[in-house]
Coordinates of N, CA and C in Angstrom, one line a residue:
M344 N -9.7 -10.9 13.2 CA -10.6 -11.3 14.4 C -11.3 -9.9 15.2
Q345 N -10.9 -8.6 15.0 CA -11.2 -7.9 16.1 C -12.1 -7.1 15.6
V346 N -12.6 -7.0 14.3 CA -14.3 -6.3 13.9 C -15.1 -7.5 14.3
F347 N -14.9 -8.8 14.3 CA -16.0 -10.1 14.7 C -16.2 -9.5 16.3
R348 N -14.9 -9.4 17.3 CA -14.9 -9.5 18.3 C -15.8 -7.9 18.9
D349 N -15.4 -6.7 18.0 CA -16.2 -5.8 18.4 C -17.9 -5.8 17.7
I350 N -18.1 -6.7 17.1 CA -19.4 -6.9 16.5 C -20.1 -7.6 18.0
L351 N -19.4 -8.5 18.4 CA -19.6 -9.4 19.4 C -20.1 -8.8 20.5
Q352 N -19.3 -7.8 20.9 CA -19.4 -6.8 22.0 C -20.9 -5.7 21.9
I353 N -20.8 -5.0 20.6 CA -21.8 -4.3 20.6 C -23.0 -5.2 20.8
A354 N -23.2 -6.3 20.4 CA -24.4 -7.2 20.0 C -24.7 -7.4 21.4
K355 N -23.9 -8.0 22.4 CA -23.9 -8.2 24.0 C -24.4 -6.8 24.4
Q356 N -23.8 -5.9 24.5 CA -24.1 -4.6 25.4 C -25.4 -3.9 24.9
Q357 N -25.9 -4.2 23.1 CA -27.3 -3.6 23.0 C -28.4 -5.1 22.9
H358 N -27.7 -5.9 23.6 CA -29.0 -6.9 23.6 C -29.3 -7.3 22.3
V359 N -28.6 -7.6 21.4 CA -29.1 -7.7 19.8 C -28.5 -9.3 19.5
D360 N -29.4 -9.9 19.5 CA -29.6 -11.0 18.9 C -28.8 -11.0 17.3
V361 N -27.5 -12.3 16.9 CA -27.5 -11.8 15.7 C -26.8 -12.8 14.9
N362 N -26.8 -13.2 13.9 CA -26.9 -14.4 13.2 C -25.8 -14.3 12.1
F363 N -24.6 -14.8 12.2 CA -23.5 -15.1 11.4 C -23.8 -16.1 10.4
F364 N -23.3 -16.0 9.4 CA -22.9 -17.1 8.5 C -22.0 -17.5 7.2
I365 N -21.4 -18.4 7.2 CA -20.5 -19.0 6.2 C -20.7 -18.9 5.0
S366 N -20.8 -18.1 3.9 CA -21.1 -18.3 2.6 C -21.1 -20.1 1.6
P367 N -22.0 -20.4 1.4 CA -22.2 -21.5 0.5 C -21.2 -21.0 -0.9
V368 N -20.1 -21.9 -1.5 CA -19.7 -21.6 -2.5 C -19.5 -23.2 -3.5
H369 N -19.6 -22.9 -4.9 CA -19.6 -24.1 -5.3 C -18.1 -24.9 -5.4
V370 N -18.6 -26.6 -6.1 CA -17.7 -27.1 -5.5 C -16.5 -26.8 -6.6
R371 N -16.5 -26.0 -7.2 CA -15.7 -25.7 -8.0 C -14.4 -24.4 -6.9
L372 N -14.9 -23.6 -6.4 CA -14.5 -22.9 -5.5 C -13.6 -23.8 -4.2
L373 N -14.2 -25.1 -3.7 CA -13.7 -25.6 -3.0 C -12.6 -26.1 -3.3
E374 N -12.9 -26.9 -4.5 CA -11.6 -27.8 -4.8 C -10.1 -27.2 -5.2
M375 N -10.6 -25.6 -5.4 CA -9.3 -24.9 -5.9 C -8.6 -24.5 -4.6
T376 N -9.8 -24.0 -3.6 CA -9.5 -23.9 -2.6 C -8.2 -24.7 -1.7
H377 N -8.7 -26.4 -1.7 CA -8.1 -27.2 -1.7 C -6.5 -27.4 -2.5
A378 N -6.7 -26.8 -3.5 CA -5.4 -27.6 -4.4 C -4.7 -26.4 -3.9
A379 N -5.1 -25.3 -3.9 CA -4.4 -24.4 -3.4 C -3.3 -24.4 -1.8
G380 N -3.8 -25.2 -1.3 CA -3.3 -25.4 0.4 C -4.0 -24.7 0.9
L381 N -5.1 -24.4 1.0 CA -5.5 -23.1 2.2 C -6.8 -24.0 2.8
W382 N -7.2 -25.1 2.9 CA -8.0 -26.3 3.5 C -7.7 -25.8 4.9
D383 N -6.9 -26.1 5.0 CA -6.1 -26.0 6.6 C -6.7 -24.6 7.3
E384 N -6.3 -23.2 6.7 CA -6.8 -22.2 7.0 C -7.9 -21.5 7.3
T385 N -8.9 -22.5 5.9 CA -10.6 -22.4 5.9 C -10.9 -23.0 7.4
E386 N -10.7 -24.2 7.9 CA -10.8 -25.1 9.0 C -10.8 -24.1 10.3
D387 N -9.0 -23.7 10.2 CA -9.1 -22.9 11.3 C -9.4 -21.6 11.6
M388 N -10.1 -20.9 10.6 CA -10.6 -19.4 11.0 C -12.2 -20.0 11.4
K389 N -12.6 -20.9 10.9 CA -14.2 -22.0 11.5 C -14.0 -21.8 13.1
R390 N -12.9 -22.5 13.4 CA -12.8 -22.8 14.6 C -12.5 -21.4 15.5
K391 N -11.6 -20.6 14.8 CA -11.5 -19.3 15.7 C -13.0 -18.3 15.6
L392 N -13.6 -18.5 14.9 CA -14.7 -18.0 14.7 C -15.8 -18.5 15.7
V393 N -15.8 -19.6 15.9 CA -16.6 -20.7 16.7 C -16.1 -20.1 18.5
A394 N -15.2 -20.1 18.5 CA -13.6 -19.6 20.0 C -14.0 -18.5 20.6
E395 N -13.8 -17.6 19.7 CA -15.1 -16.3 19.8 C -16.0 -16.1 20.4
M396 N -16.9 -17.0 20.0 CA -18.3 -16.9 20.5 C -18.7 -17.5 21.9
H397 N -17.5 -18.1 22.1 CA -18.1 -18.6 24.0 C -18.2 -18.4 24.7
D398 N -18.7 -16.9 25.1 CA -19.7 -16.5 26.2 C -21.0 -15.4 25.5
A399 N -20.7 -15.5 24.2 CA -21.9 -14.7 23.2 C -23.2 -15.0 23.0
N400 N -24.0 -14.8 24.4 CA -25.8 -15.2 24.3 C -26.1 -14.3 23.3
G401 N -27.0 -14.9 22.2 CA -28.2 -14.7 21.1 C -27.3 -14.5 19.9
V402 N -26.2 -15.3 20.0 CA -25.2 -15.2 18.9 C -25.2 -16.5 18.4
A403 N -25.0 -16.6 16.6 CA -25.5 -18.2 16.0 C -24.2 -17.7 14.9
L404 N -23.7 -18.8 14.8 CA -22.4 -19.2 13.5 C -23.2 -20.3 12.8
W405 N -23.1 -19.8 11.4 CA -24.2 -21.0 10.6 C -23.0 -21.3 9.6
D406 N -22.7 -22.5 8.9 CA -22.0 -23.1 8.1 C -22.7 -23.4 6.7
F407 N -22.4 -22.8 5.8 CA -24.0 -23.4 4.7 C -22.3 -23.4 3.6
S408 N -21.2 -23.8 4.0 CA -20.2 -24.1 2.8 C -20.3 -25.9 3.1
G409 N -19.5 -26.3 2.2 CA -19.3 -28.0 2.0 C -19.8 -28.3 0.4
Y410 N -19.5 -29.7 0.5 CA -20.2 -30.5 -0.3 C -21.4 -30.9 -1.0
H411 N -22.3 -30.0 -0.5 CA -23.9 -30.2 -0.4 C -24.4 -30.1 -2.0
T412 N -25.3 -30.9 -1.5 CA -25.8 -30.6 -3.0 C -26.3 -29.3 -3.9
Y413 N -26.2 -28.5 -3.4 CA -26.6 -27.5 -3.7 C -24.9 -26.9 -4.7
A414 N -23.9 -27.1 -3.6 CA -22.6 -26.7 -4.4 C -22.0 -27.5 -5.6
Q415 N -23.0 -28.5 -5.7 CA -22.3 -29.3 -6.9 C -23.3 -29.2 -7.9
E416 N -24.3 -28.4 -8.1 CA -24.5 -27.8 -9.4 C -24.3 -27.8 -10.7
A417 N -24.4 -28.4 -11.6 CA -23.4 -28.7 -12.6 C -23.8 -27.0 -13.3
V418 N -22.4 -27.3 -14.2 CA -21.9 -25.8 -14.5 C -22.7 -25.7 -15.9
P419 N -23.5 -24.6 -16.3 CA -24.0 -24.7 -17.9 C -22.7 -25.0 -18.4
Q420 N -22.8 -25.6 -20.1 CA -22.0 -25.5 -20.7 C -22.1 -24.6 -21.8
Q421 N -23.5 -24.2 -22.0 CA -24.4 -23.2 -22.9 C -24.1 -21.7 -22.5
Q422 N -23.3 -20.8 -23.4 CA -23.3 -19.1 -22.6 C -24.4 -18.9 -22.7
G423 N -24.9 -18.0 -21.5 CA -26.3 -17.5 -21.3 C -27.4 -18.2 -21.0
V424 N -26.7 -19.5 -20.5 CA -27.9 -20.2 -19.0 C -27.2 -20.5 -17.8
A425 N -28.2 -19.7 -17.3 CA -27.9 -19.4 -15.6 C -28.0 -20.3 -14.8
M426 N -27.3 -20.8 -13.7 CA -27.1 -21.4 -13.0 C -28.4 -21.2 -11.6
Q427 N -29.3 -22.3 -11.0 CA -30.4 -22.1 -9.7 C -29.5 -22.0 -8.8
W428 N -28.5 -22.0 -8.3 CA -27.9 -21.8 -7.0 C -27.2 -20.9 -7.3
Y429 N -26.1 -20.3 -8.1 CA -24.9 -19.7 -8.0 C -25.2 -18.7 -9.2
L430 N -24.8 -17.5 -8.9 CA -24.0 -16.6 -9.8 C -23.2 -17.2 -10.2
D431 N -21.7 -17.1 -9.3 CA -20.7 -17.7 -10.1 C -20.2 -18.6 -9.0
S432 N -19.2 -19.1 -8.7 CA -18.3 -19.9 -7.8 C -18.5 -19.2 -6.4
S433 N -18.2 -18.4 -6.2 CA -18.5 -17.6 -5.2 C -19.6 -17.0 -4.9
H434 N -20.7 -16.9 -5.7 CA -21.7 -15.7 -5.2 C -23.2 -16.7 -5.1
F435 N -23.8 -17.0 -4.1 CA -25.1 -17.9 -4.3 C -26.5 -17.0 -4.8
S436 N -27.2 -17.7 -5.2 CA -28.3 -17.0 -5.9 C -29.6 -16.3 -4.8
Q437 N -30.3 -15.6 -5.3 CA -31.4 -15.3 -4.1 C -32.4 -16.6 -4.0
A438 N -32.5 -17.3 -4.8 CA -33.3 -18.6 -3.9 C -32.4 -19.5 -3.5
L439 N -31.3 -19.9 -3.5 CA -30.4 -20.2 -2.5 C -30.7 -19.3 -1.0
G440 N -30.3 -18.3 -0.9 CA -30.5 -17.4 0.0 C -31.8 -17.5 0.5
H441 N -32.5 -17.8 0.2 CA -34.2 -18.0 0.8 C -33.8 -19.5 1.7
I442 N -33.8 -20.2 0.9 CA -33.3 -21.8 2.0 C -32.4 -21.6 2.7
M443 N -31.2 -20.4 2.6 CA -30.8 -20.5 4.2 C -31.1 -19.7 5.0
L444 N -31.8 -18.5 4.8 CA -32.8 -18.0 5.8 C -33.8 -18.8 6.7
N445 N -34.2 -19.5 5.4 CA -35.4 -20.4 6.2 C -34.7 -21.4 7.4
R446 N -33.5 -22.2 6.8 CA -32.7 -23.0 7.7 C -32.6 -22.3 8.9
M447 N -32.2 -20.8 8.9 CA -31.6 -20.2 10.2 C -32.7 -19.9 11.0
F448 N -33.8 -19.4 10.6 CA -34.8 -18.6 10.9 C -36.4 -19.7 11.4
A449 N -36.4 -20.4 10.5 CA -37.5 -20.9 10.3 C -37.7 -22.4 11.2
A450 N -36.5 -22.9 11.5 CA -36.4 -24.3 11.8 C -35.0 -24.2 12.7
P451 N -35.7 -23.6 14.0 CA -34.1 -23.6 15.1 C -34.8 -24.8 16.0
D452 N -35.0 -25.8 16.0 CA -34.8 -27.4 16.3 C -34.0 -27.8 15.1
M453 N -34.1 -27.6 14.3 CA -33.0 -28.3 13.6 C -31.1 -27.7 13.8
E454 N -31.3 -27.0 14.4 CA -29.9 -26.5 14.7 C -28.5 -27.2 14.9
A455 N -28.9 -28.5 15.7 CA -28.1 -29.4 16.6 C -27.8 -30.1 15.3
D456 N -28.7 -30.6 14.5 CA -28.8 -32.0 13.2 C -27.4 -31.3 12.8
V457 N -26.6 -32.4 12.9 CA -25.0 -32.3 12.1 C -25.1 -32.9 11.1
Q458 N -26.1 -34.0 10.9 CA -26.0 -34.8 10.3 C -26.9 -33.9 8.1
S459 N -27.6 -32.7 8.7 CA -27.9 -31.9 7.4 C -26.8 -32.1 6.7
S460 N -27.6 -31.7 5.4 CA -26.6 -31.7 4.2 C -26.1 -30.4 4.0
F461 N -27.0 -29.3 4.4 CA -26.9 -28.2 4.1 C -27.2 -27.0 5.2
G462 N -26.1 -26.2 5.8 CA -26.5 -25.5 6.4 C -26.6 -26.0 8.3
V463 N -25.6 -25.7 9.1 CA -25.3 -26.4 10.7 C -24.9 -25.0 11.5
R464 N -25.5 -25.1 12.1 CA -25.2 -24.2 13.5 C -23.7 -24.7 14.3
L465 N -22.7 -23.8 14.1 CA -21.7 -24.2 14.6 C -21.7 -24.3 16.0
T466 N -20.7 -25.0 16.5 CA -20.5 -24.9 18.0 C -19.8 -25.0 18.5
Q467 N -19.2 -25.0 20.2 CA -17.9 -25.5 20.2 C -18.3 -27.4 20.8
G468 N -19.3 -27.7 20.6 CA -19.4 -29.1 20.8 C -19.5 -29.8 19.4
N469 N -19.5 -28.7 18.8 CA -20.2 -30.2 16.9 C -18.8 -29.0 16.1
I470 N -18.2 -28.4 16.3 CA -17.0 -27.9 15.0 C -16.5 -29.1 14.5
E471 N -15.7 -29.9 15.2 CA -14.9 -30.5 15.1 C -15.6 -32.2 14.3
T472 N -16.7 -32.4 14.2 CA -17.8 -33.1 13.9 C -18.2 -32.7 12.7
V473 N -18.5 -31.6 12.4 CA -18.6 -30.8 11.4 C -17.6 -31.1 10.2
L474 N -16.2 -30.3 10.8 CA -15.7 -30.4 9.9 C -14.8 -31.6 9.4
Q475 N -15.0 -32.4 10.1 CA -14.5 -34.1 9.5 C -15.9 -34.3 8.9
Q476 N -16.9 -34.5 9.0 CA -18.0 -34.5 8.0 C -17.8 -33.8 6.6
Q477 N -17.6 -32.4 6.9 CA -17.1 -32.0 5.7 C -15.7 -32.5 4.5
R478 N -14.6 -32.9 5.5 CA -13.8 -33.7 4.8 C -13.9 -34.5 4.1
E479 N -14.9 -35.7 4.5 CA -15.7 -36.9 3.9 C -16.4 -36.6 3.0
Q480 N -17.0 -35.7 2.9 CA -18.0 -35.6 1.8 C -16.8 -34.5 0.8
Q481 N -15.8 -34.0 1.0 CA -15.0 -33.4 -0.2 C -14.2 -35.1 -0.5
T482 N -14.1 -35.9 -0.1 CA -12.9 -37.1 -0.4 C -14.1 -37.8 -1.3
A483 N -15.1 -37.6 -0.3 CA -16.5 -38.8 -1.8 C -16.9 -37.9 -2.8
W484 N -16.5 -37.2 -3.0 CA -17.0 -35.8 -4.4 C -15.6 -36.2 -5.5
Q485 N -14.7 -35.9 -4.2 CA -13.3 -35.9 -5.0 C -13.1 -37.6 -6.2
A486 N -13.8 -38.8 -5.0 CA -13.5 -39.9 -5.9 C -14.7 -39.9 -7.1
E487 N -15.9 -39.2 -6.7 CA -17.3 -39.4 -7.9 C -16.8 -38.3 -8.9
Q488 N -15.8 -37.8 -8.9 CA -15.5 -37.0 -10.0 C -13.8 -36.6 -9.8
A489 N -13.6 -37.8 -10.1 CA -12.0 -37.7 -10.3 C -11.4 -36.8 -11.5
D490 N -12.1 -37.0 -12.5 CA -11.4 -36.1 -13.6 C -11.8 -34.7 -13.8
M491 N -12.7 -34.0 -13.0 CA -13.2 -32.9 -12.6 C -11.9 -32.2 -11.7
S492 N -11.7 -33.2 -10.6 CA -11.3 -32.5 -8.9 C -9.9 -32.6 -10.0
R493 N -9.4 -33.4 -10.7 CA -8.0 -33.3 -11.0 C -8.2 -32.1 -12.0
D494 N -9.2 -32.1 -12.8 CA -8.5 -30.8 -13.7 C -8.7 -29.4 -12.9
L495 N -9.3 -29.3 -11.8 CA -9.4 -28.3 -10.8 C -8.2 -28.1 -10.8
H496 N -7.8 -29.1 -9.7 CA -6.1 -29.3 -9.1 C -5.2 -28.2 -10.2
Q497 N -5.6 -29.3 -11.7 CA -4.0 -28.5 -12.7 C -4.3 -27.0 -12.8
R498 N -5.6 -26.6 -12.9 CA -6.4 -25.5 -13.1 C -5.4 -24.5 -11.9
T499 N -5.6 -24.5 -10.9 CA -5.2 -24.2 -9.8 C -3.9 -23.7 -9.3
E500 N -3.2 -25.2 -9.5 CA -1.6 -25.3 -9.5 C -1.0 -24.6 -11.2
A501 N -1.5 -24.3 -11.9 CA -1.0 -23.3 -13.1 C -1.2 -21.9 -12.7
I502 N -2.2 -21.7 -12.0 CA -2.6 -20.2 -11.8 C -1.5 -19.7 -10.6
L503 N -1.4 -20.8 -9.7 CA -0.5 -20.4 -9.1 C 0.9 -20.1 -9.2
Q504 N 1.6 -21.0 -10.3 CA 2.3 -21.4 -10.8 C 2.7 -19.8 -11.4
D505 N 1.7 -19.4 -12.2 CA 1.6 -17.8 -13.1 C 2.2 -17.0 -12.1
K506 N 0.6 -16.8 -11.3 CA 1.6 -15.6 -9.8 C 2.3 -15.7 -9.2
K507 N 3.3 -16.8 -9.0 CA 4.4 -17.3 -8.6 C 5.6 -16.1 -9.7
I508 N 5.6 -16.5 -10.8 CA 6.2 -16.3 -11.9 C 6.2 -14.5 -12.1
N509 N 4.8 -14.2 -12.2 CA 4.8 -12.4 -11.6 C 4.7 -11.8 -10.7
G510 N 5.3 -12.5 -9.4 CA 5.3 -11.9 -8.4 C 4.3 -11.6 -7.2
T511 N 3.2 -12.5 -8.0 CA 2.1 -12.4 -6.6 C 1.3 -13.4 -6.5
V512 N 2.4 -13.7 -5.3 CA 2.0 -15.5 -4.7 C 0.5 -15.2 -3.6
C513 N 0.0 -15.9 -3.6 CA -1.3 -16.1 -2.8 C -1.1 -16.5 -1.3
K514 N 0.1 -17.1 -1.1 CA 0.4 -17.6 0.5 C 1.1 -17.0 0.9

């Protein structure tokens, strides 16, 4: 957090506007984060970032994570077929990056739209609502894709068990 605080301080001193964002990731990674027991830590990190920005003018924090349409893109089952929105579970494509930039810079009137399914500007006033909506999206996806969710949770448990056996636990 100290690096984040330092950036905020430099931006304030230099009168520079800064836009931070939380990256979009594929639902596979979101599910594995949940299965690994790291969902609460992820939410706490978002709360901490928002709290640090309490008196920062010209600074925005956008959240593009969550179970939105882009994150739910089907993973091709054929080798050599690329996804449109992701390079892998944690790296978004240039095409999705353009959509993010448009959301952050071309439509400032949309920043208070908590109902938007992709990208919301986080504030003290909306952080809990956004997190609740993301949990609701997660629950809905898990119900709609129960087999895939169960498979990802089982894979995550197996990976964590293997790491525990080998002495490299994630928590």
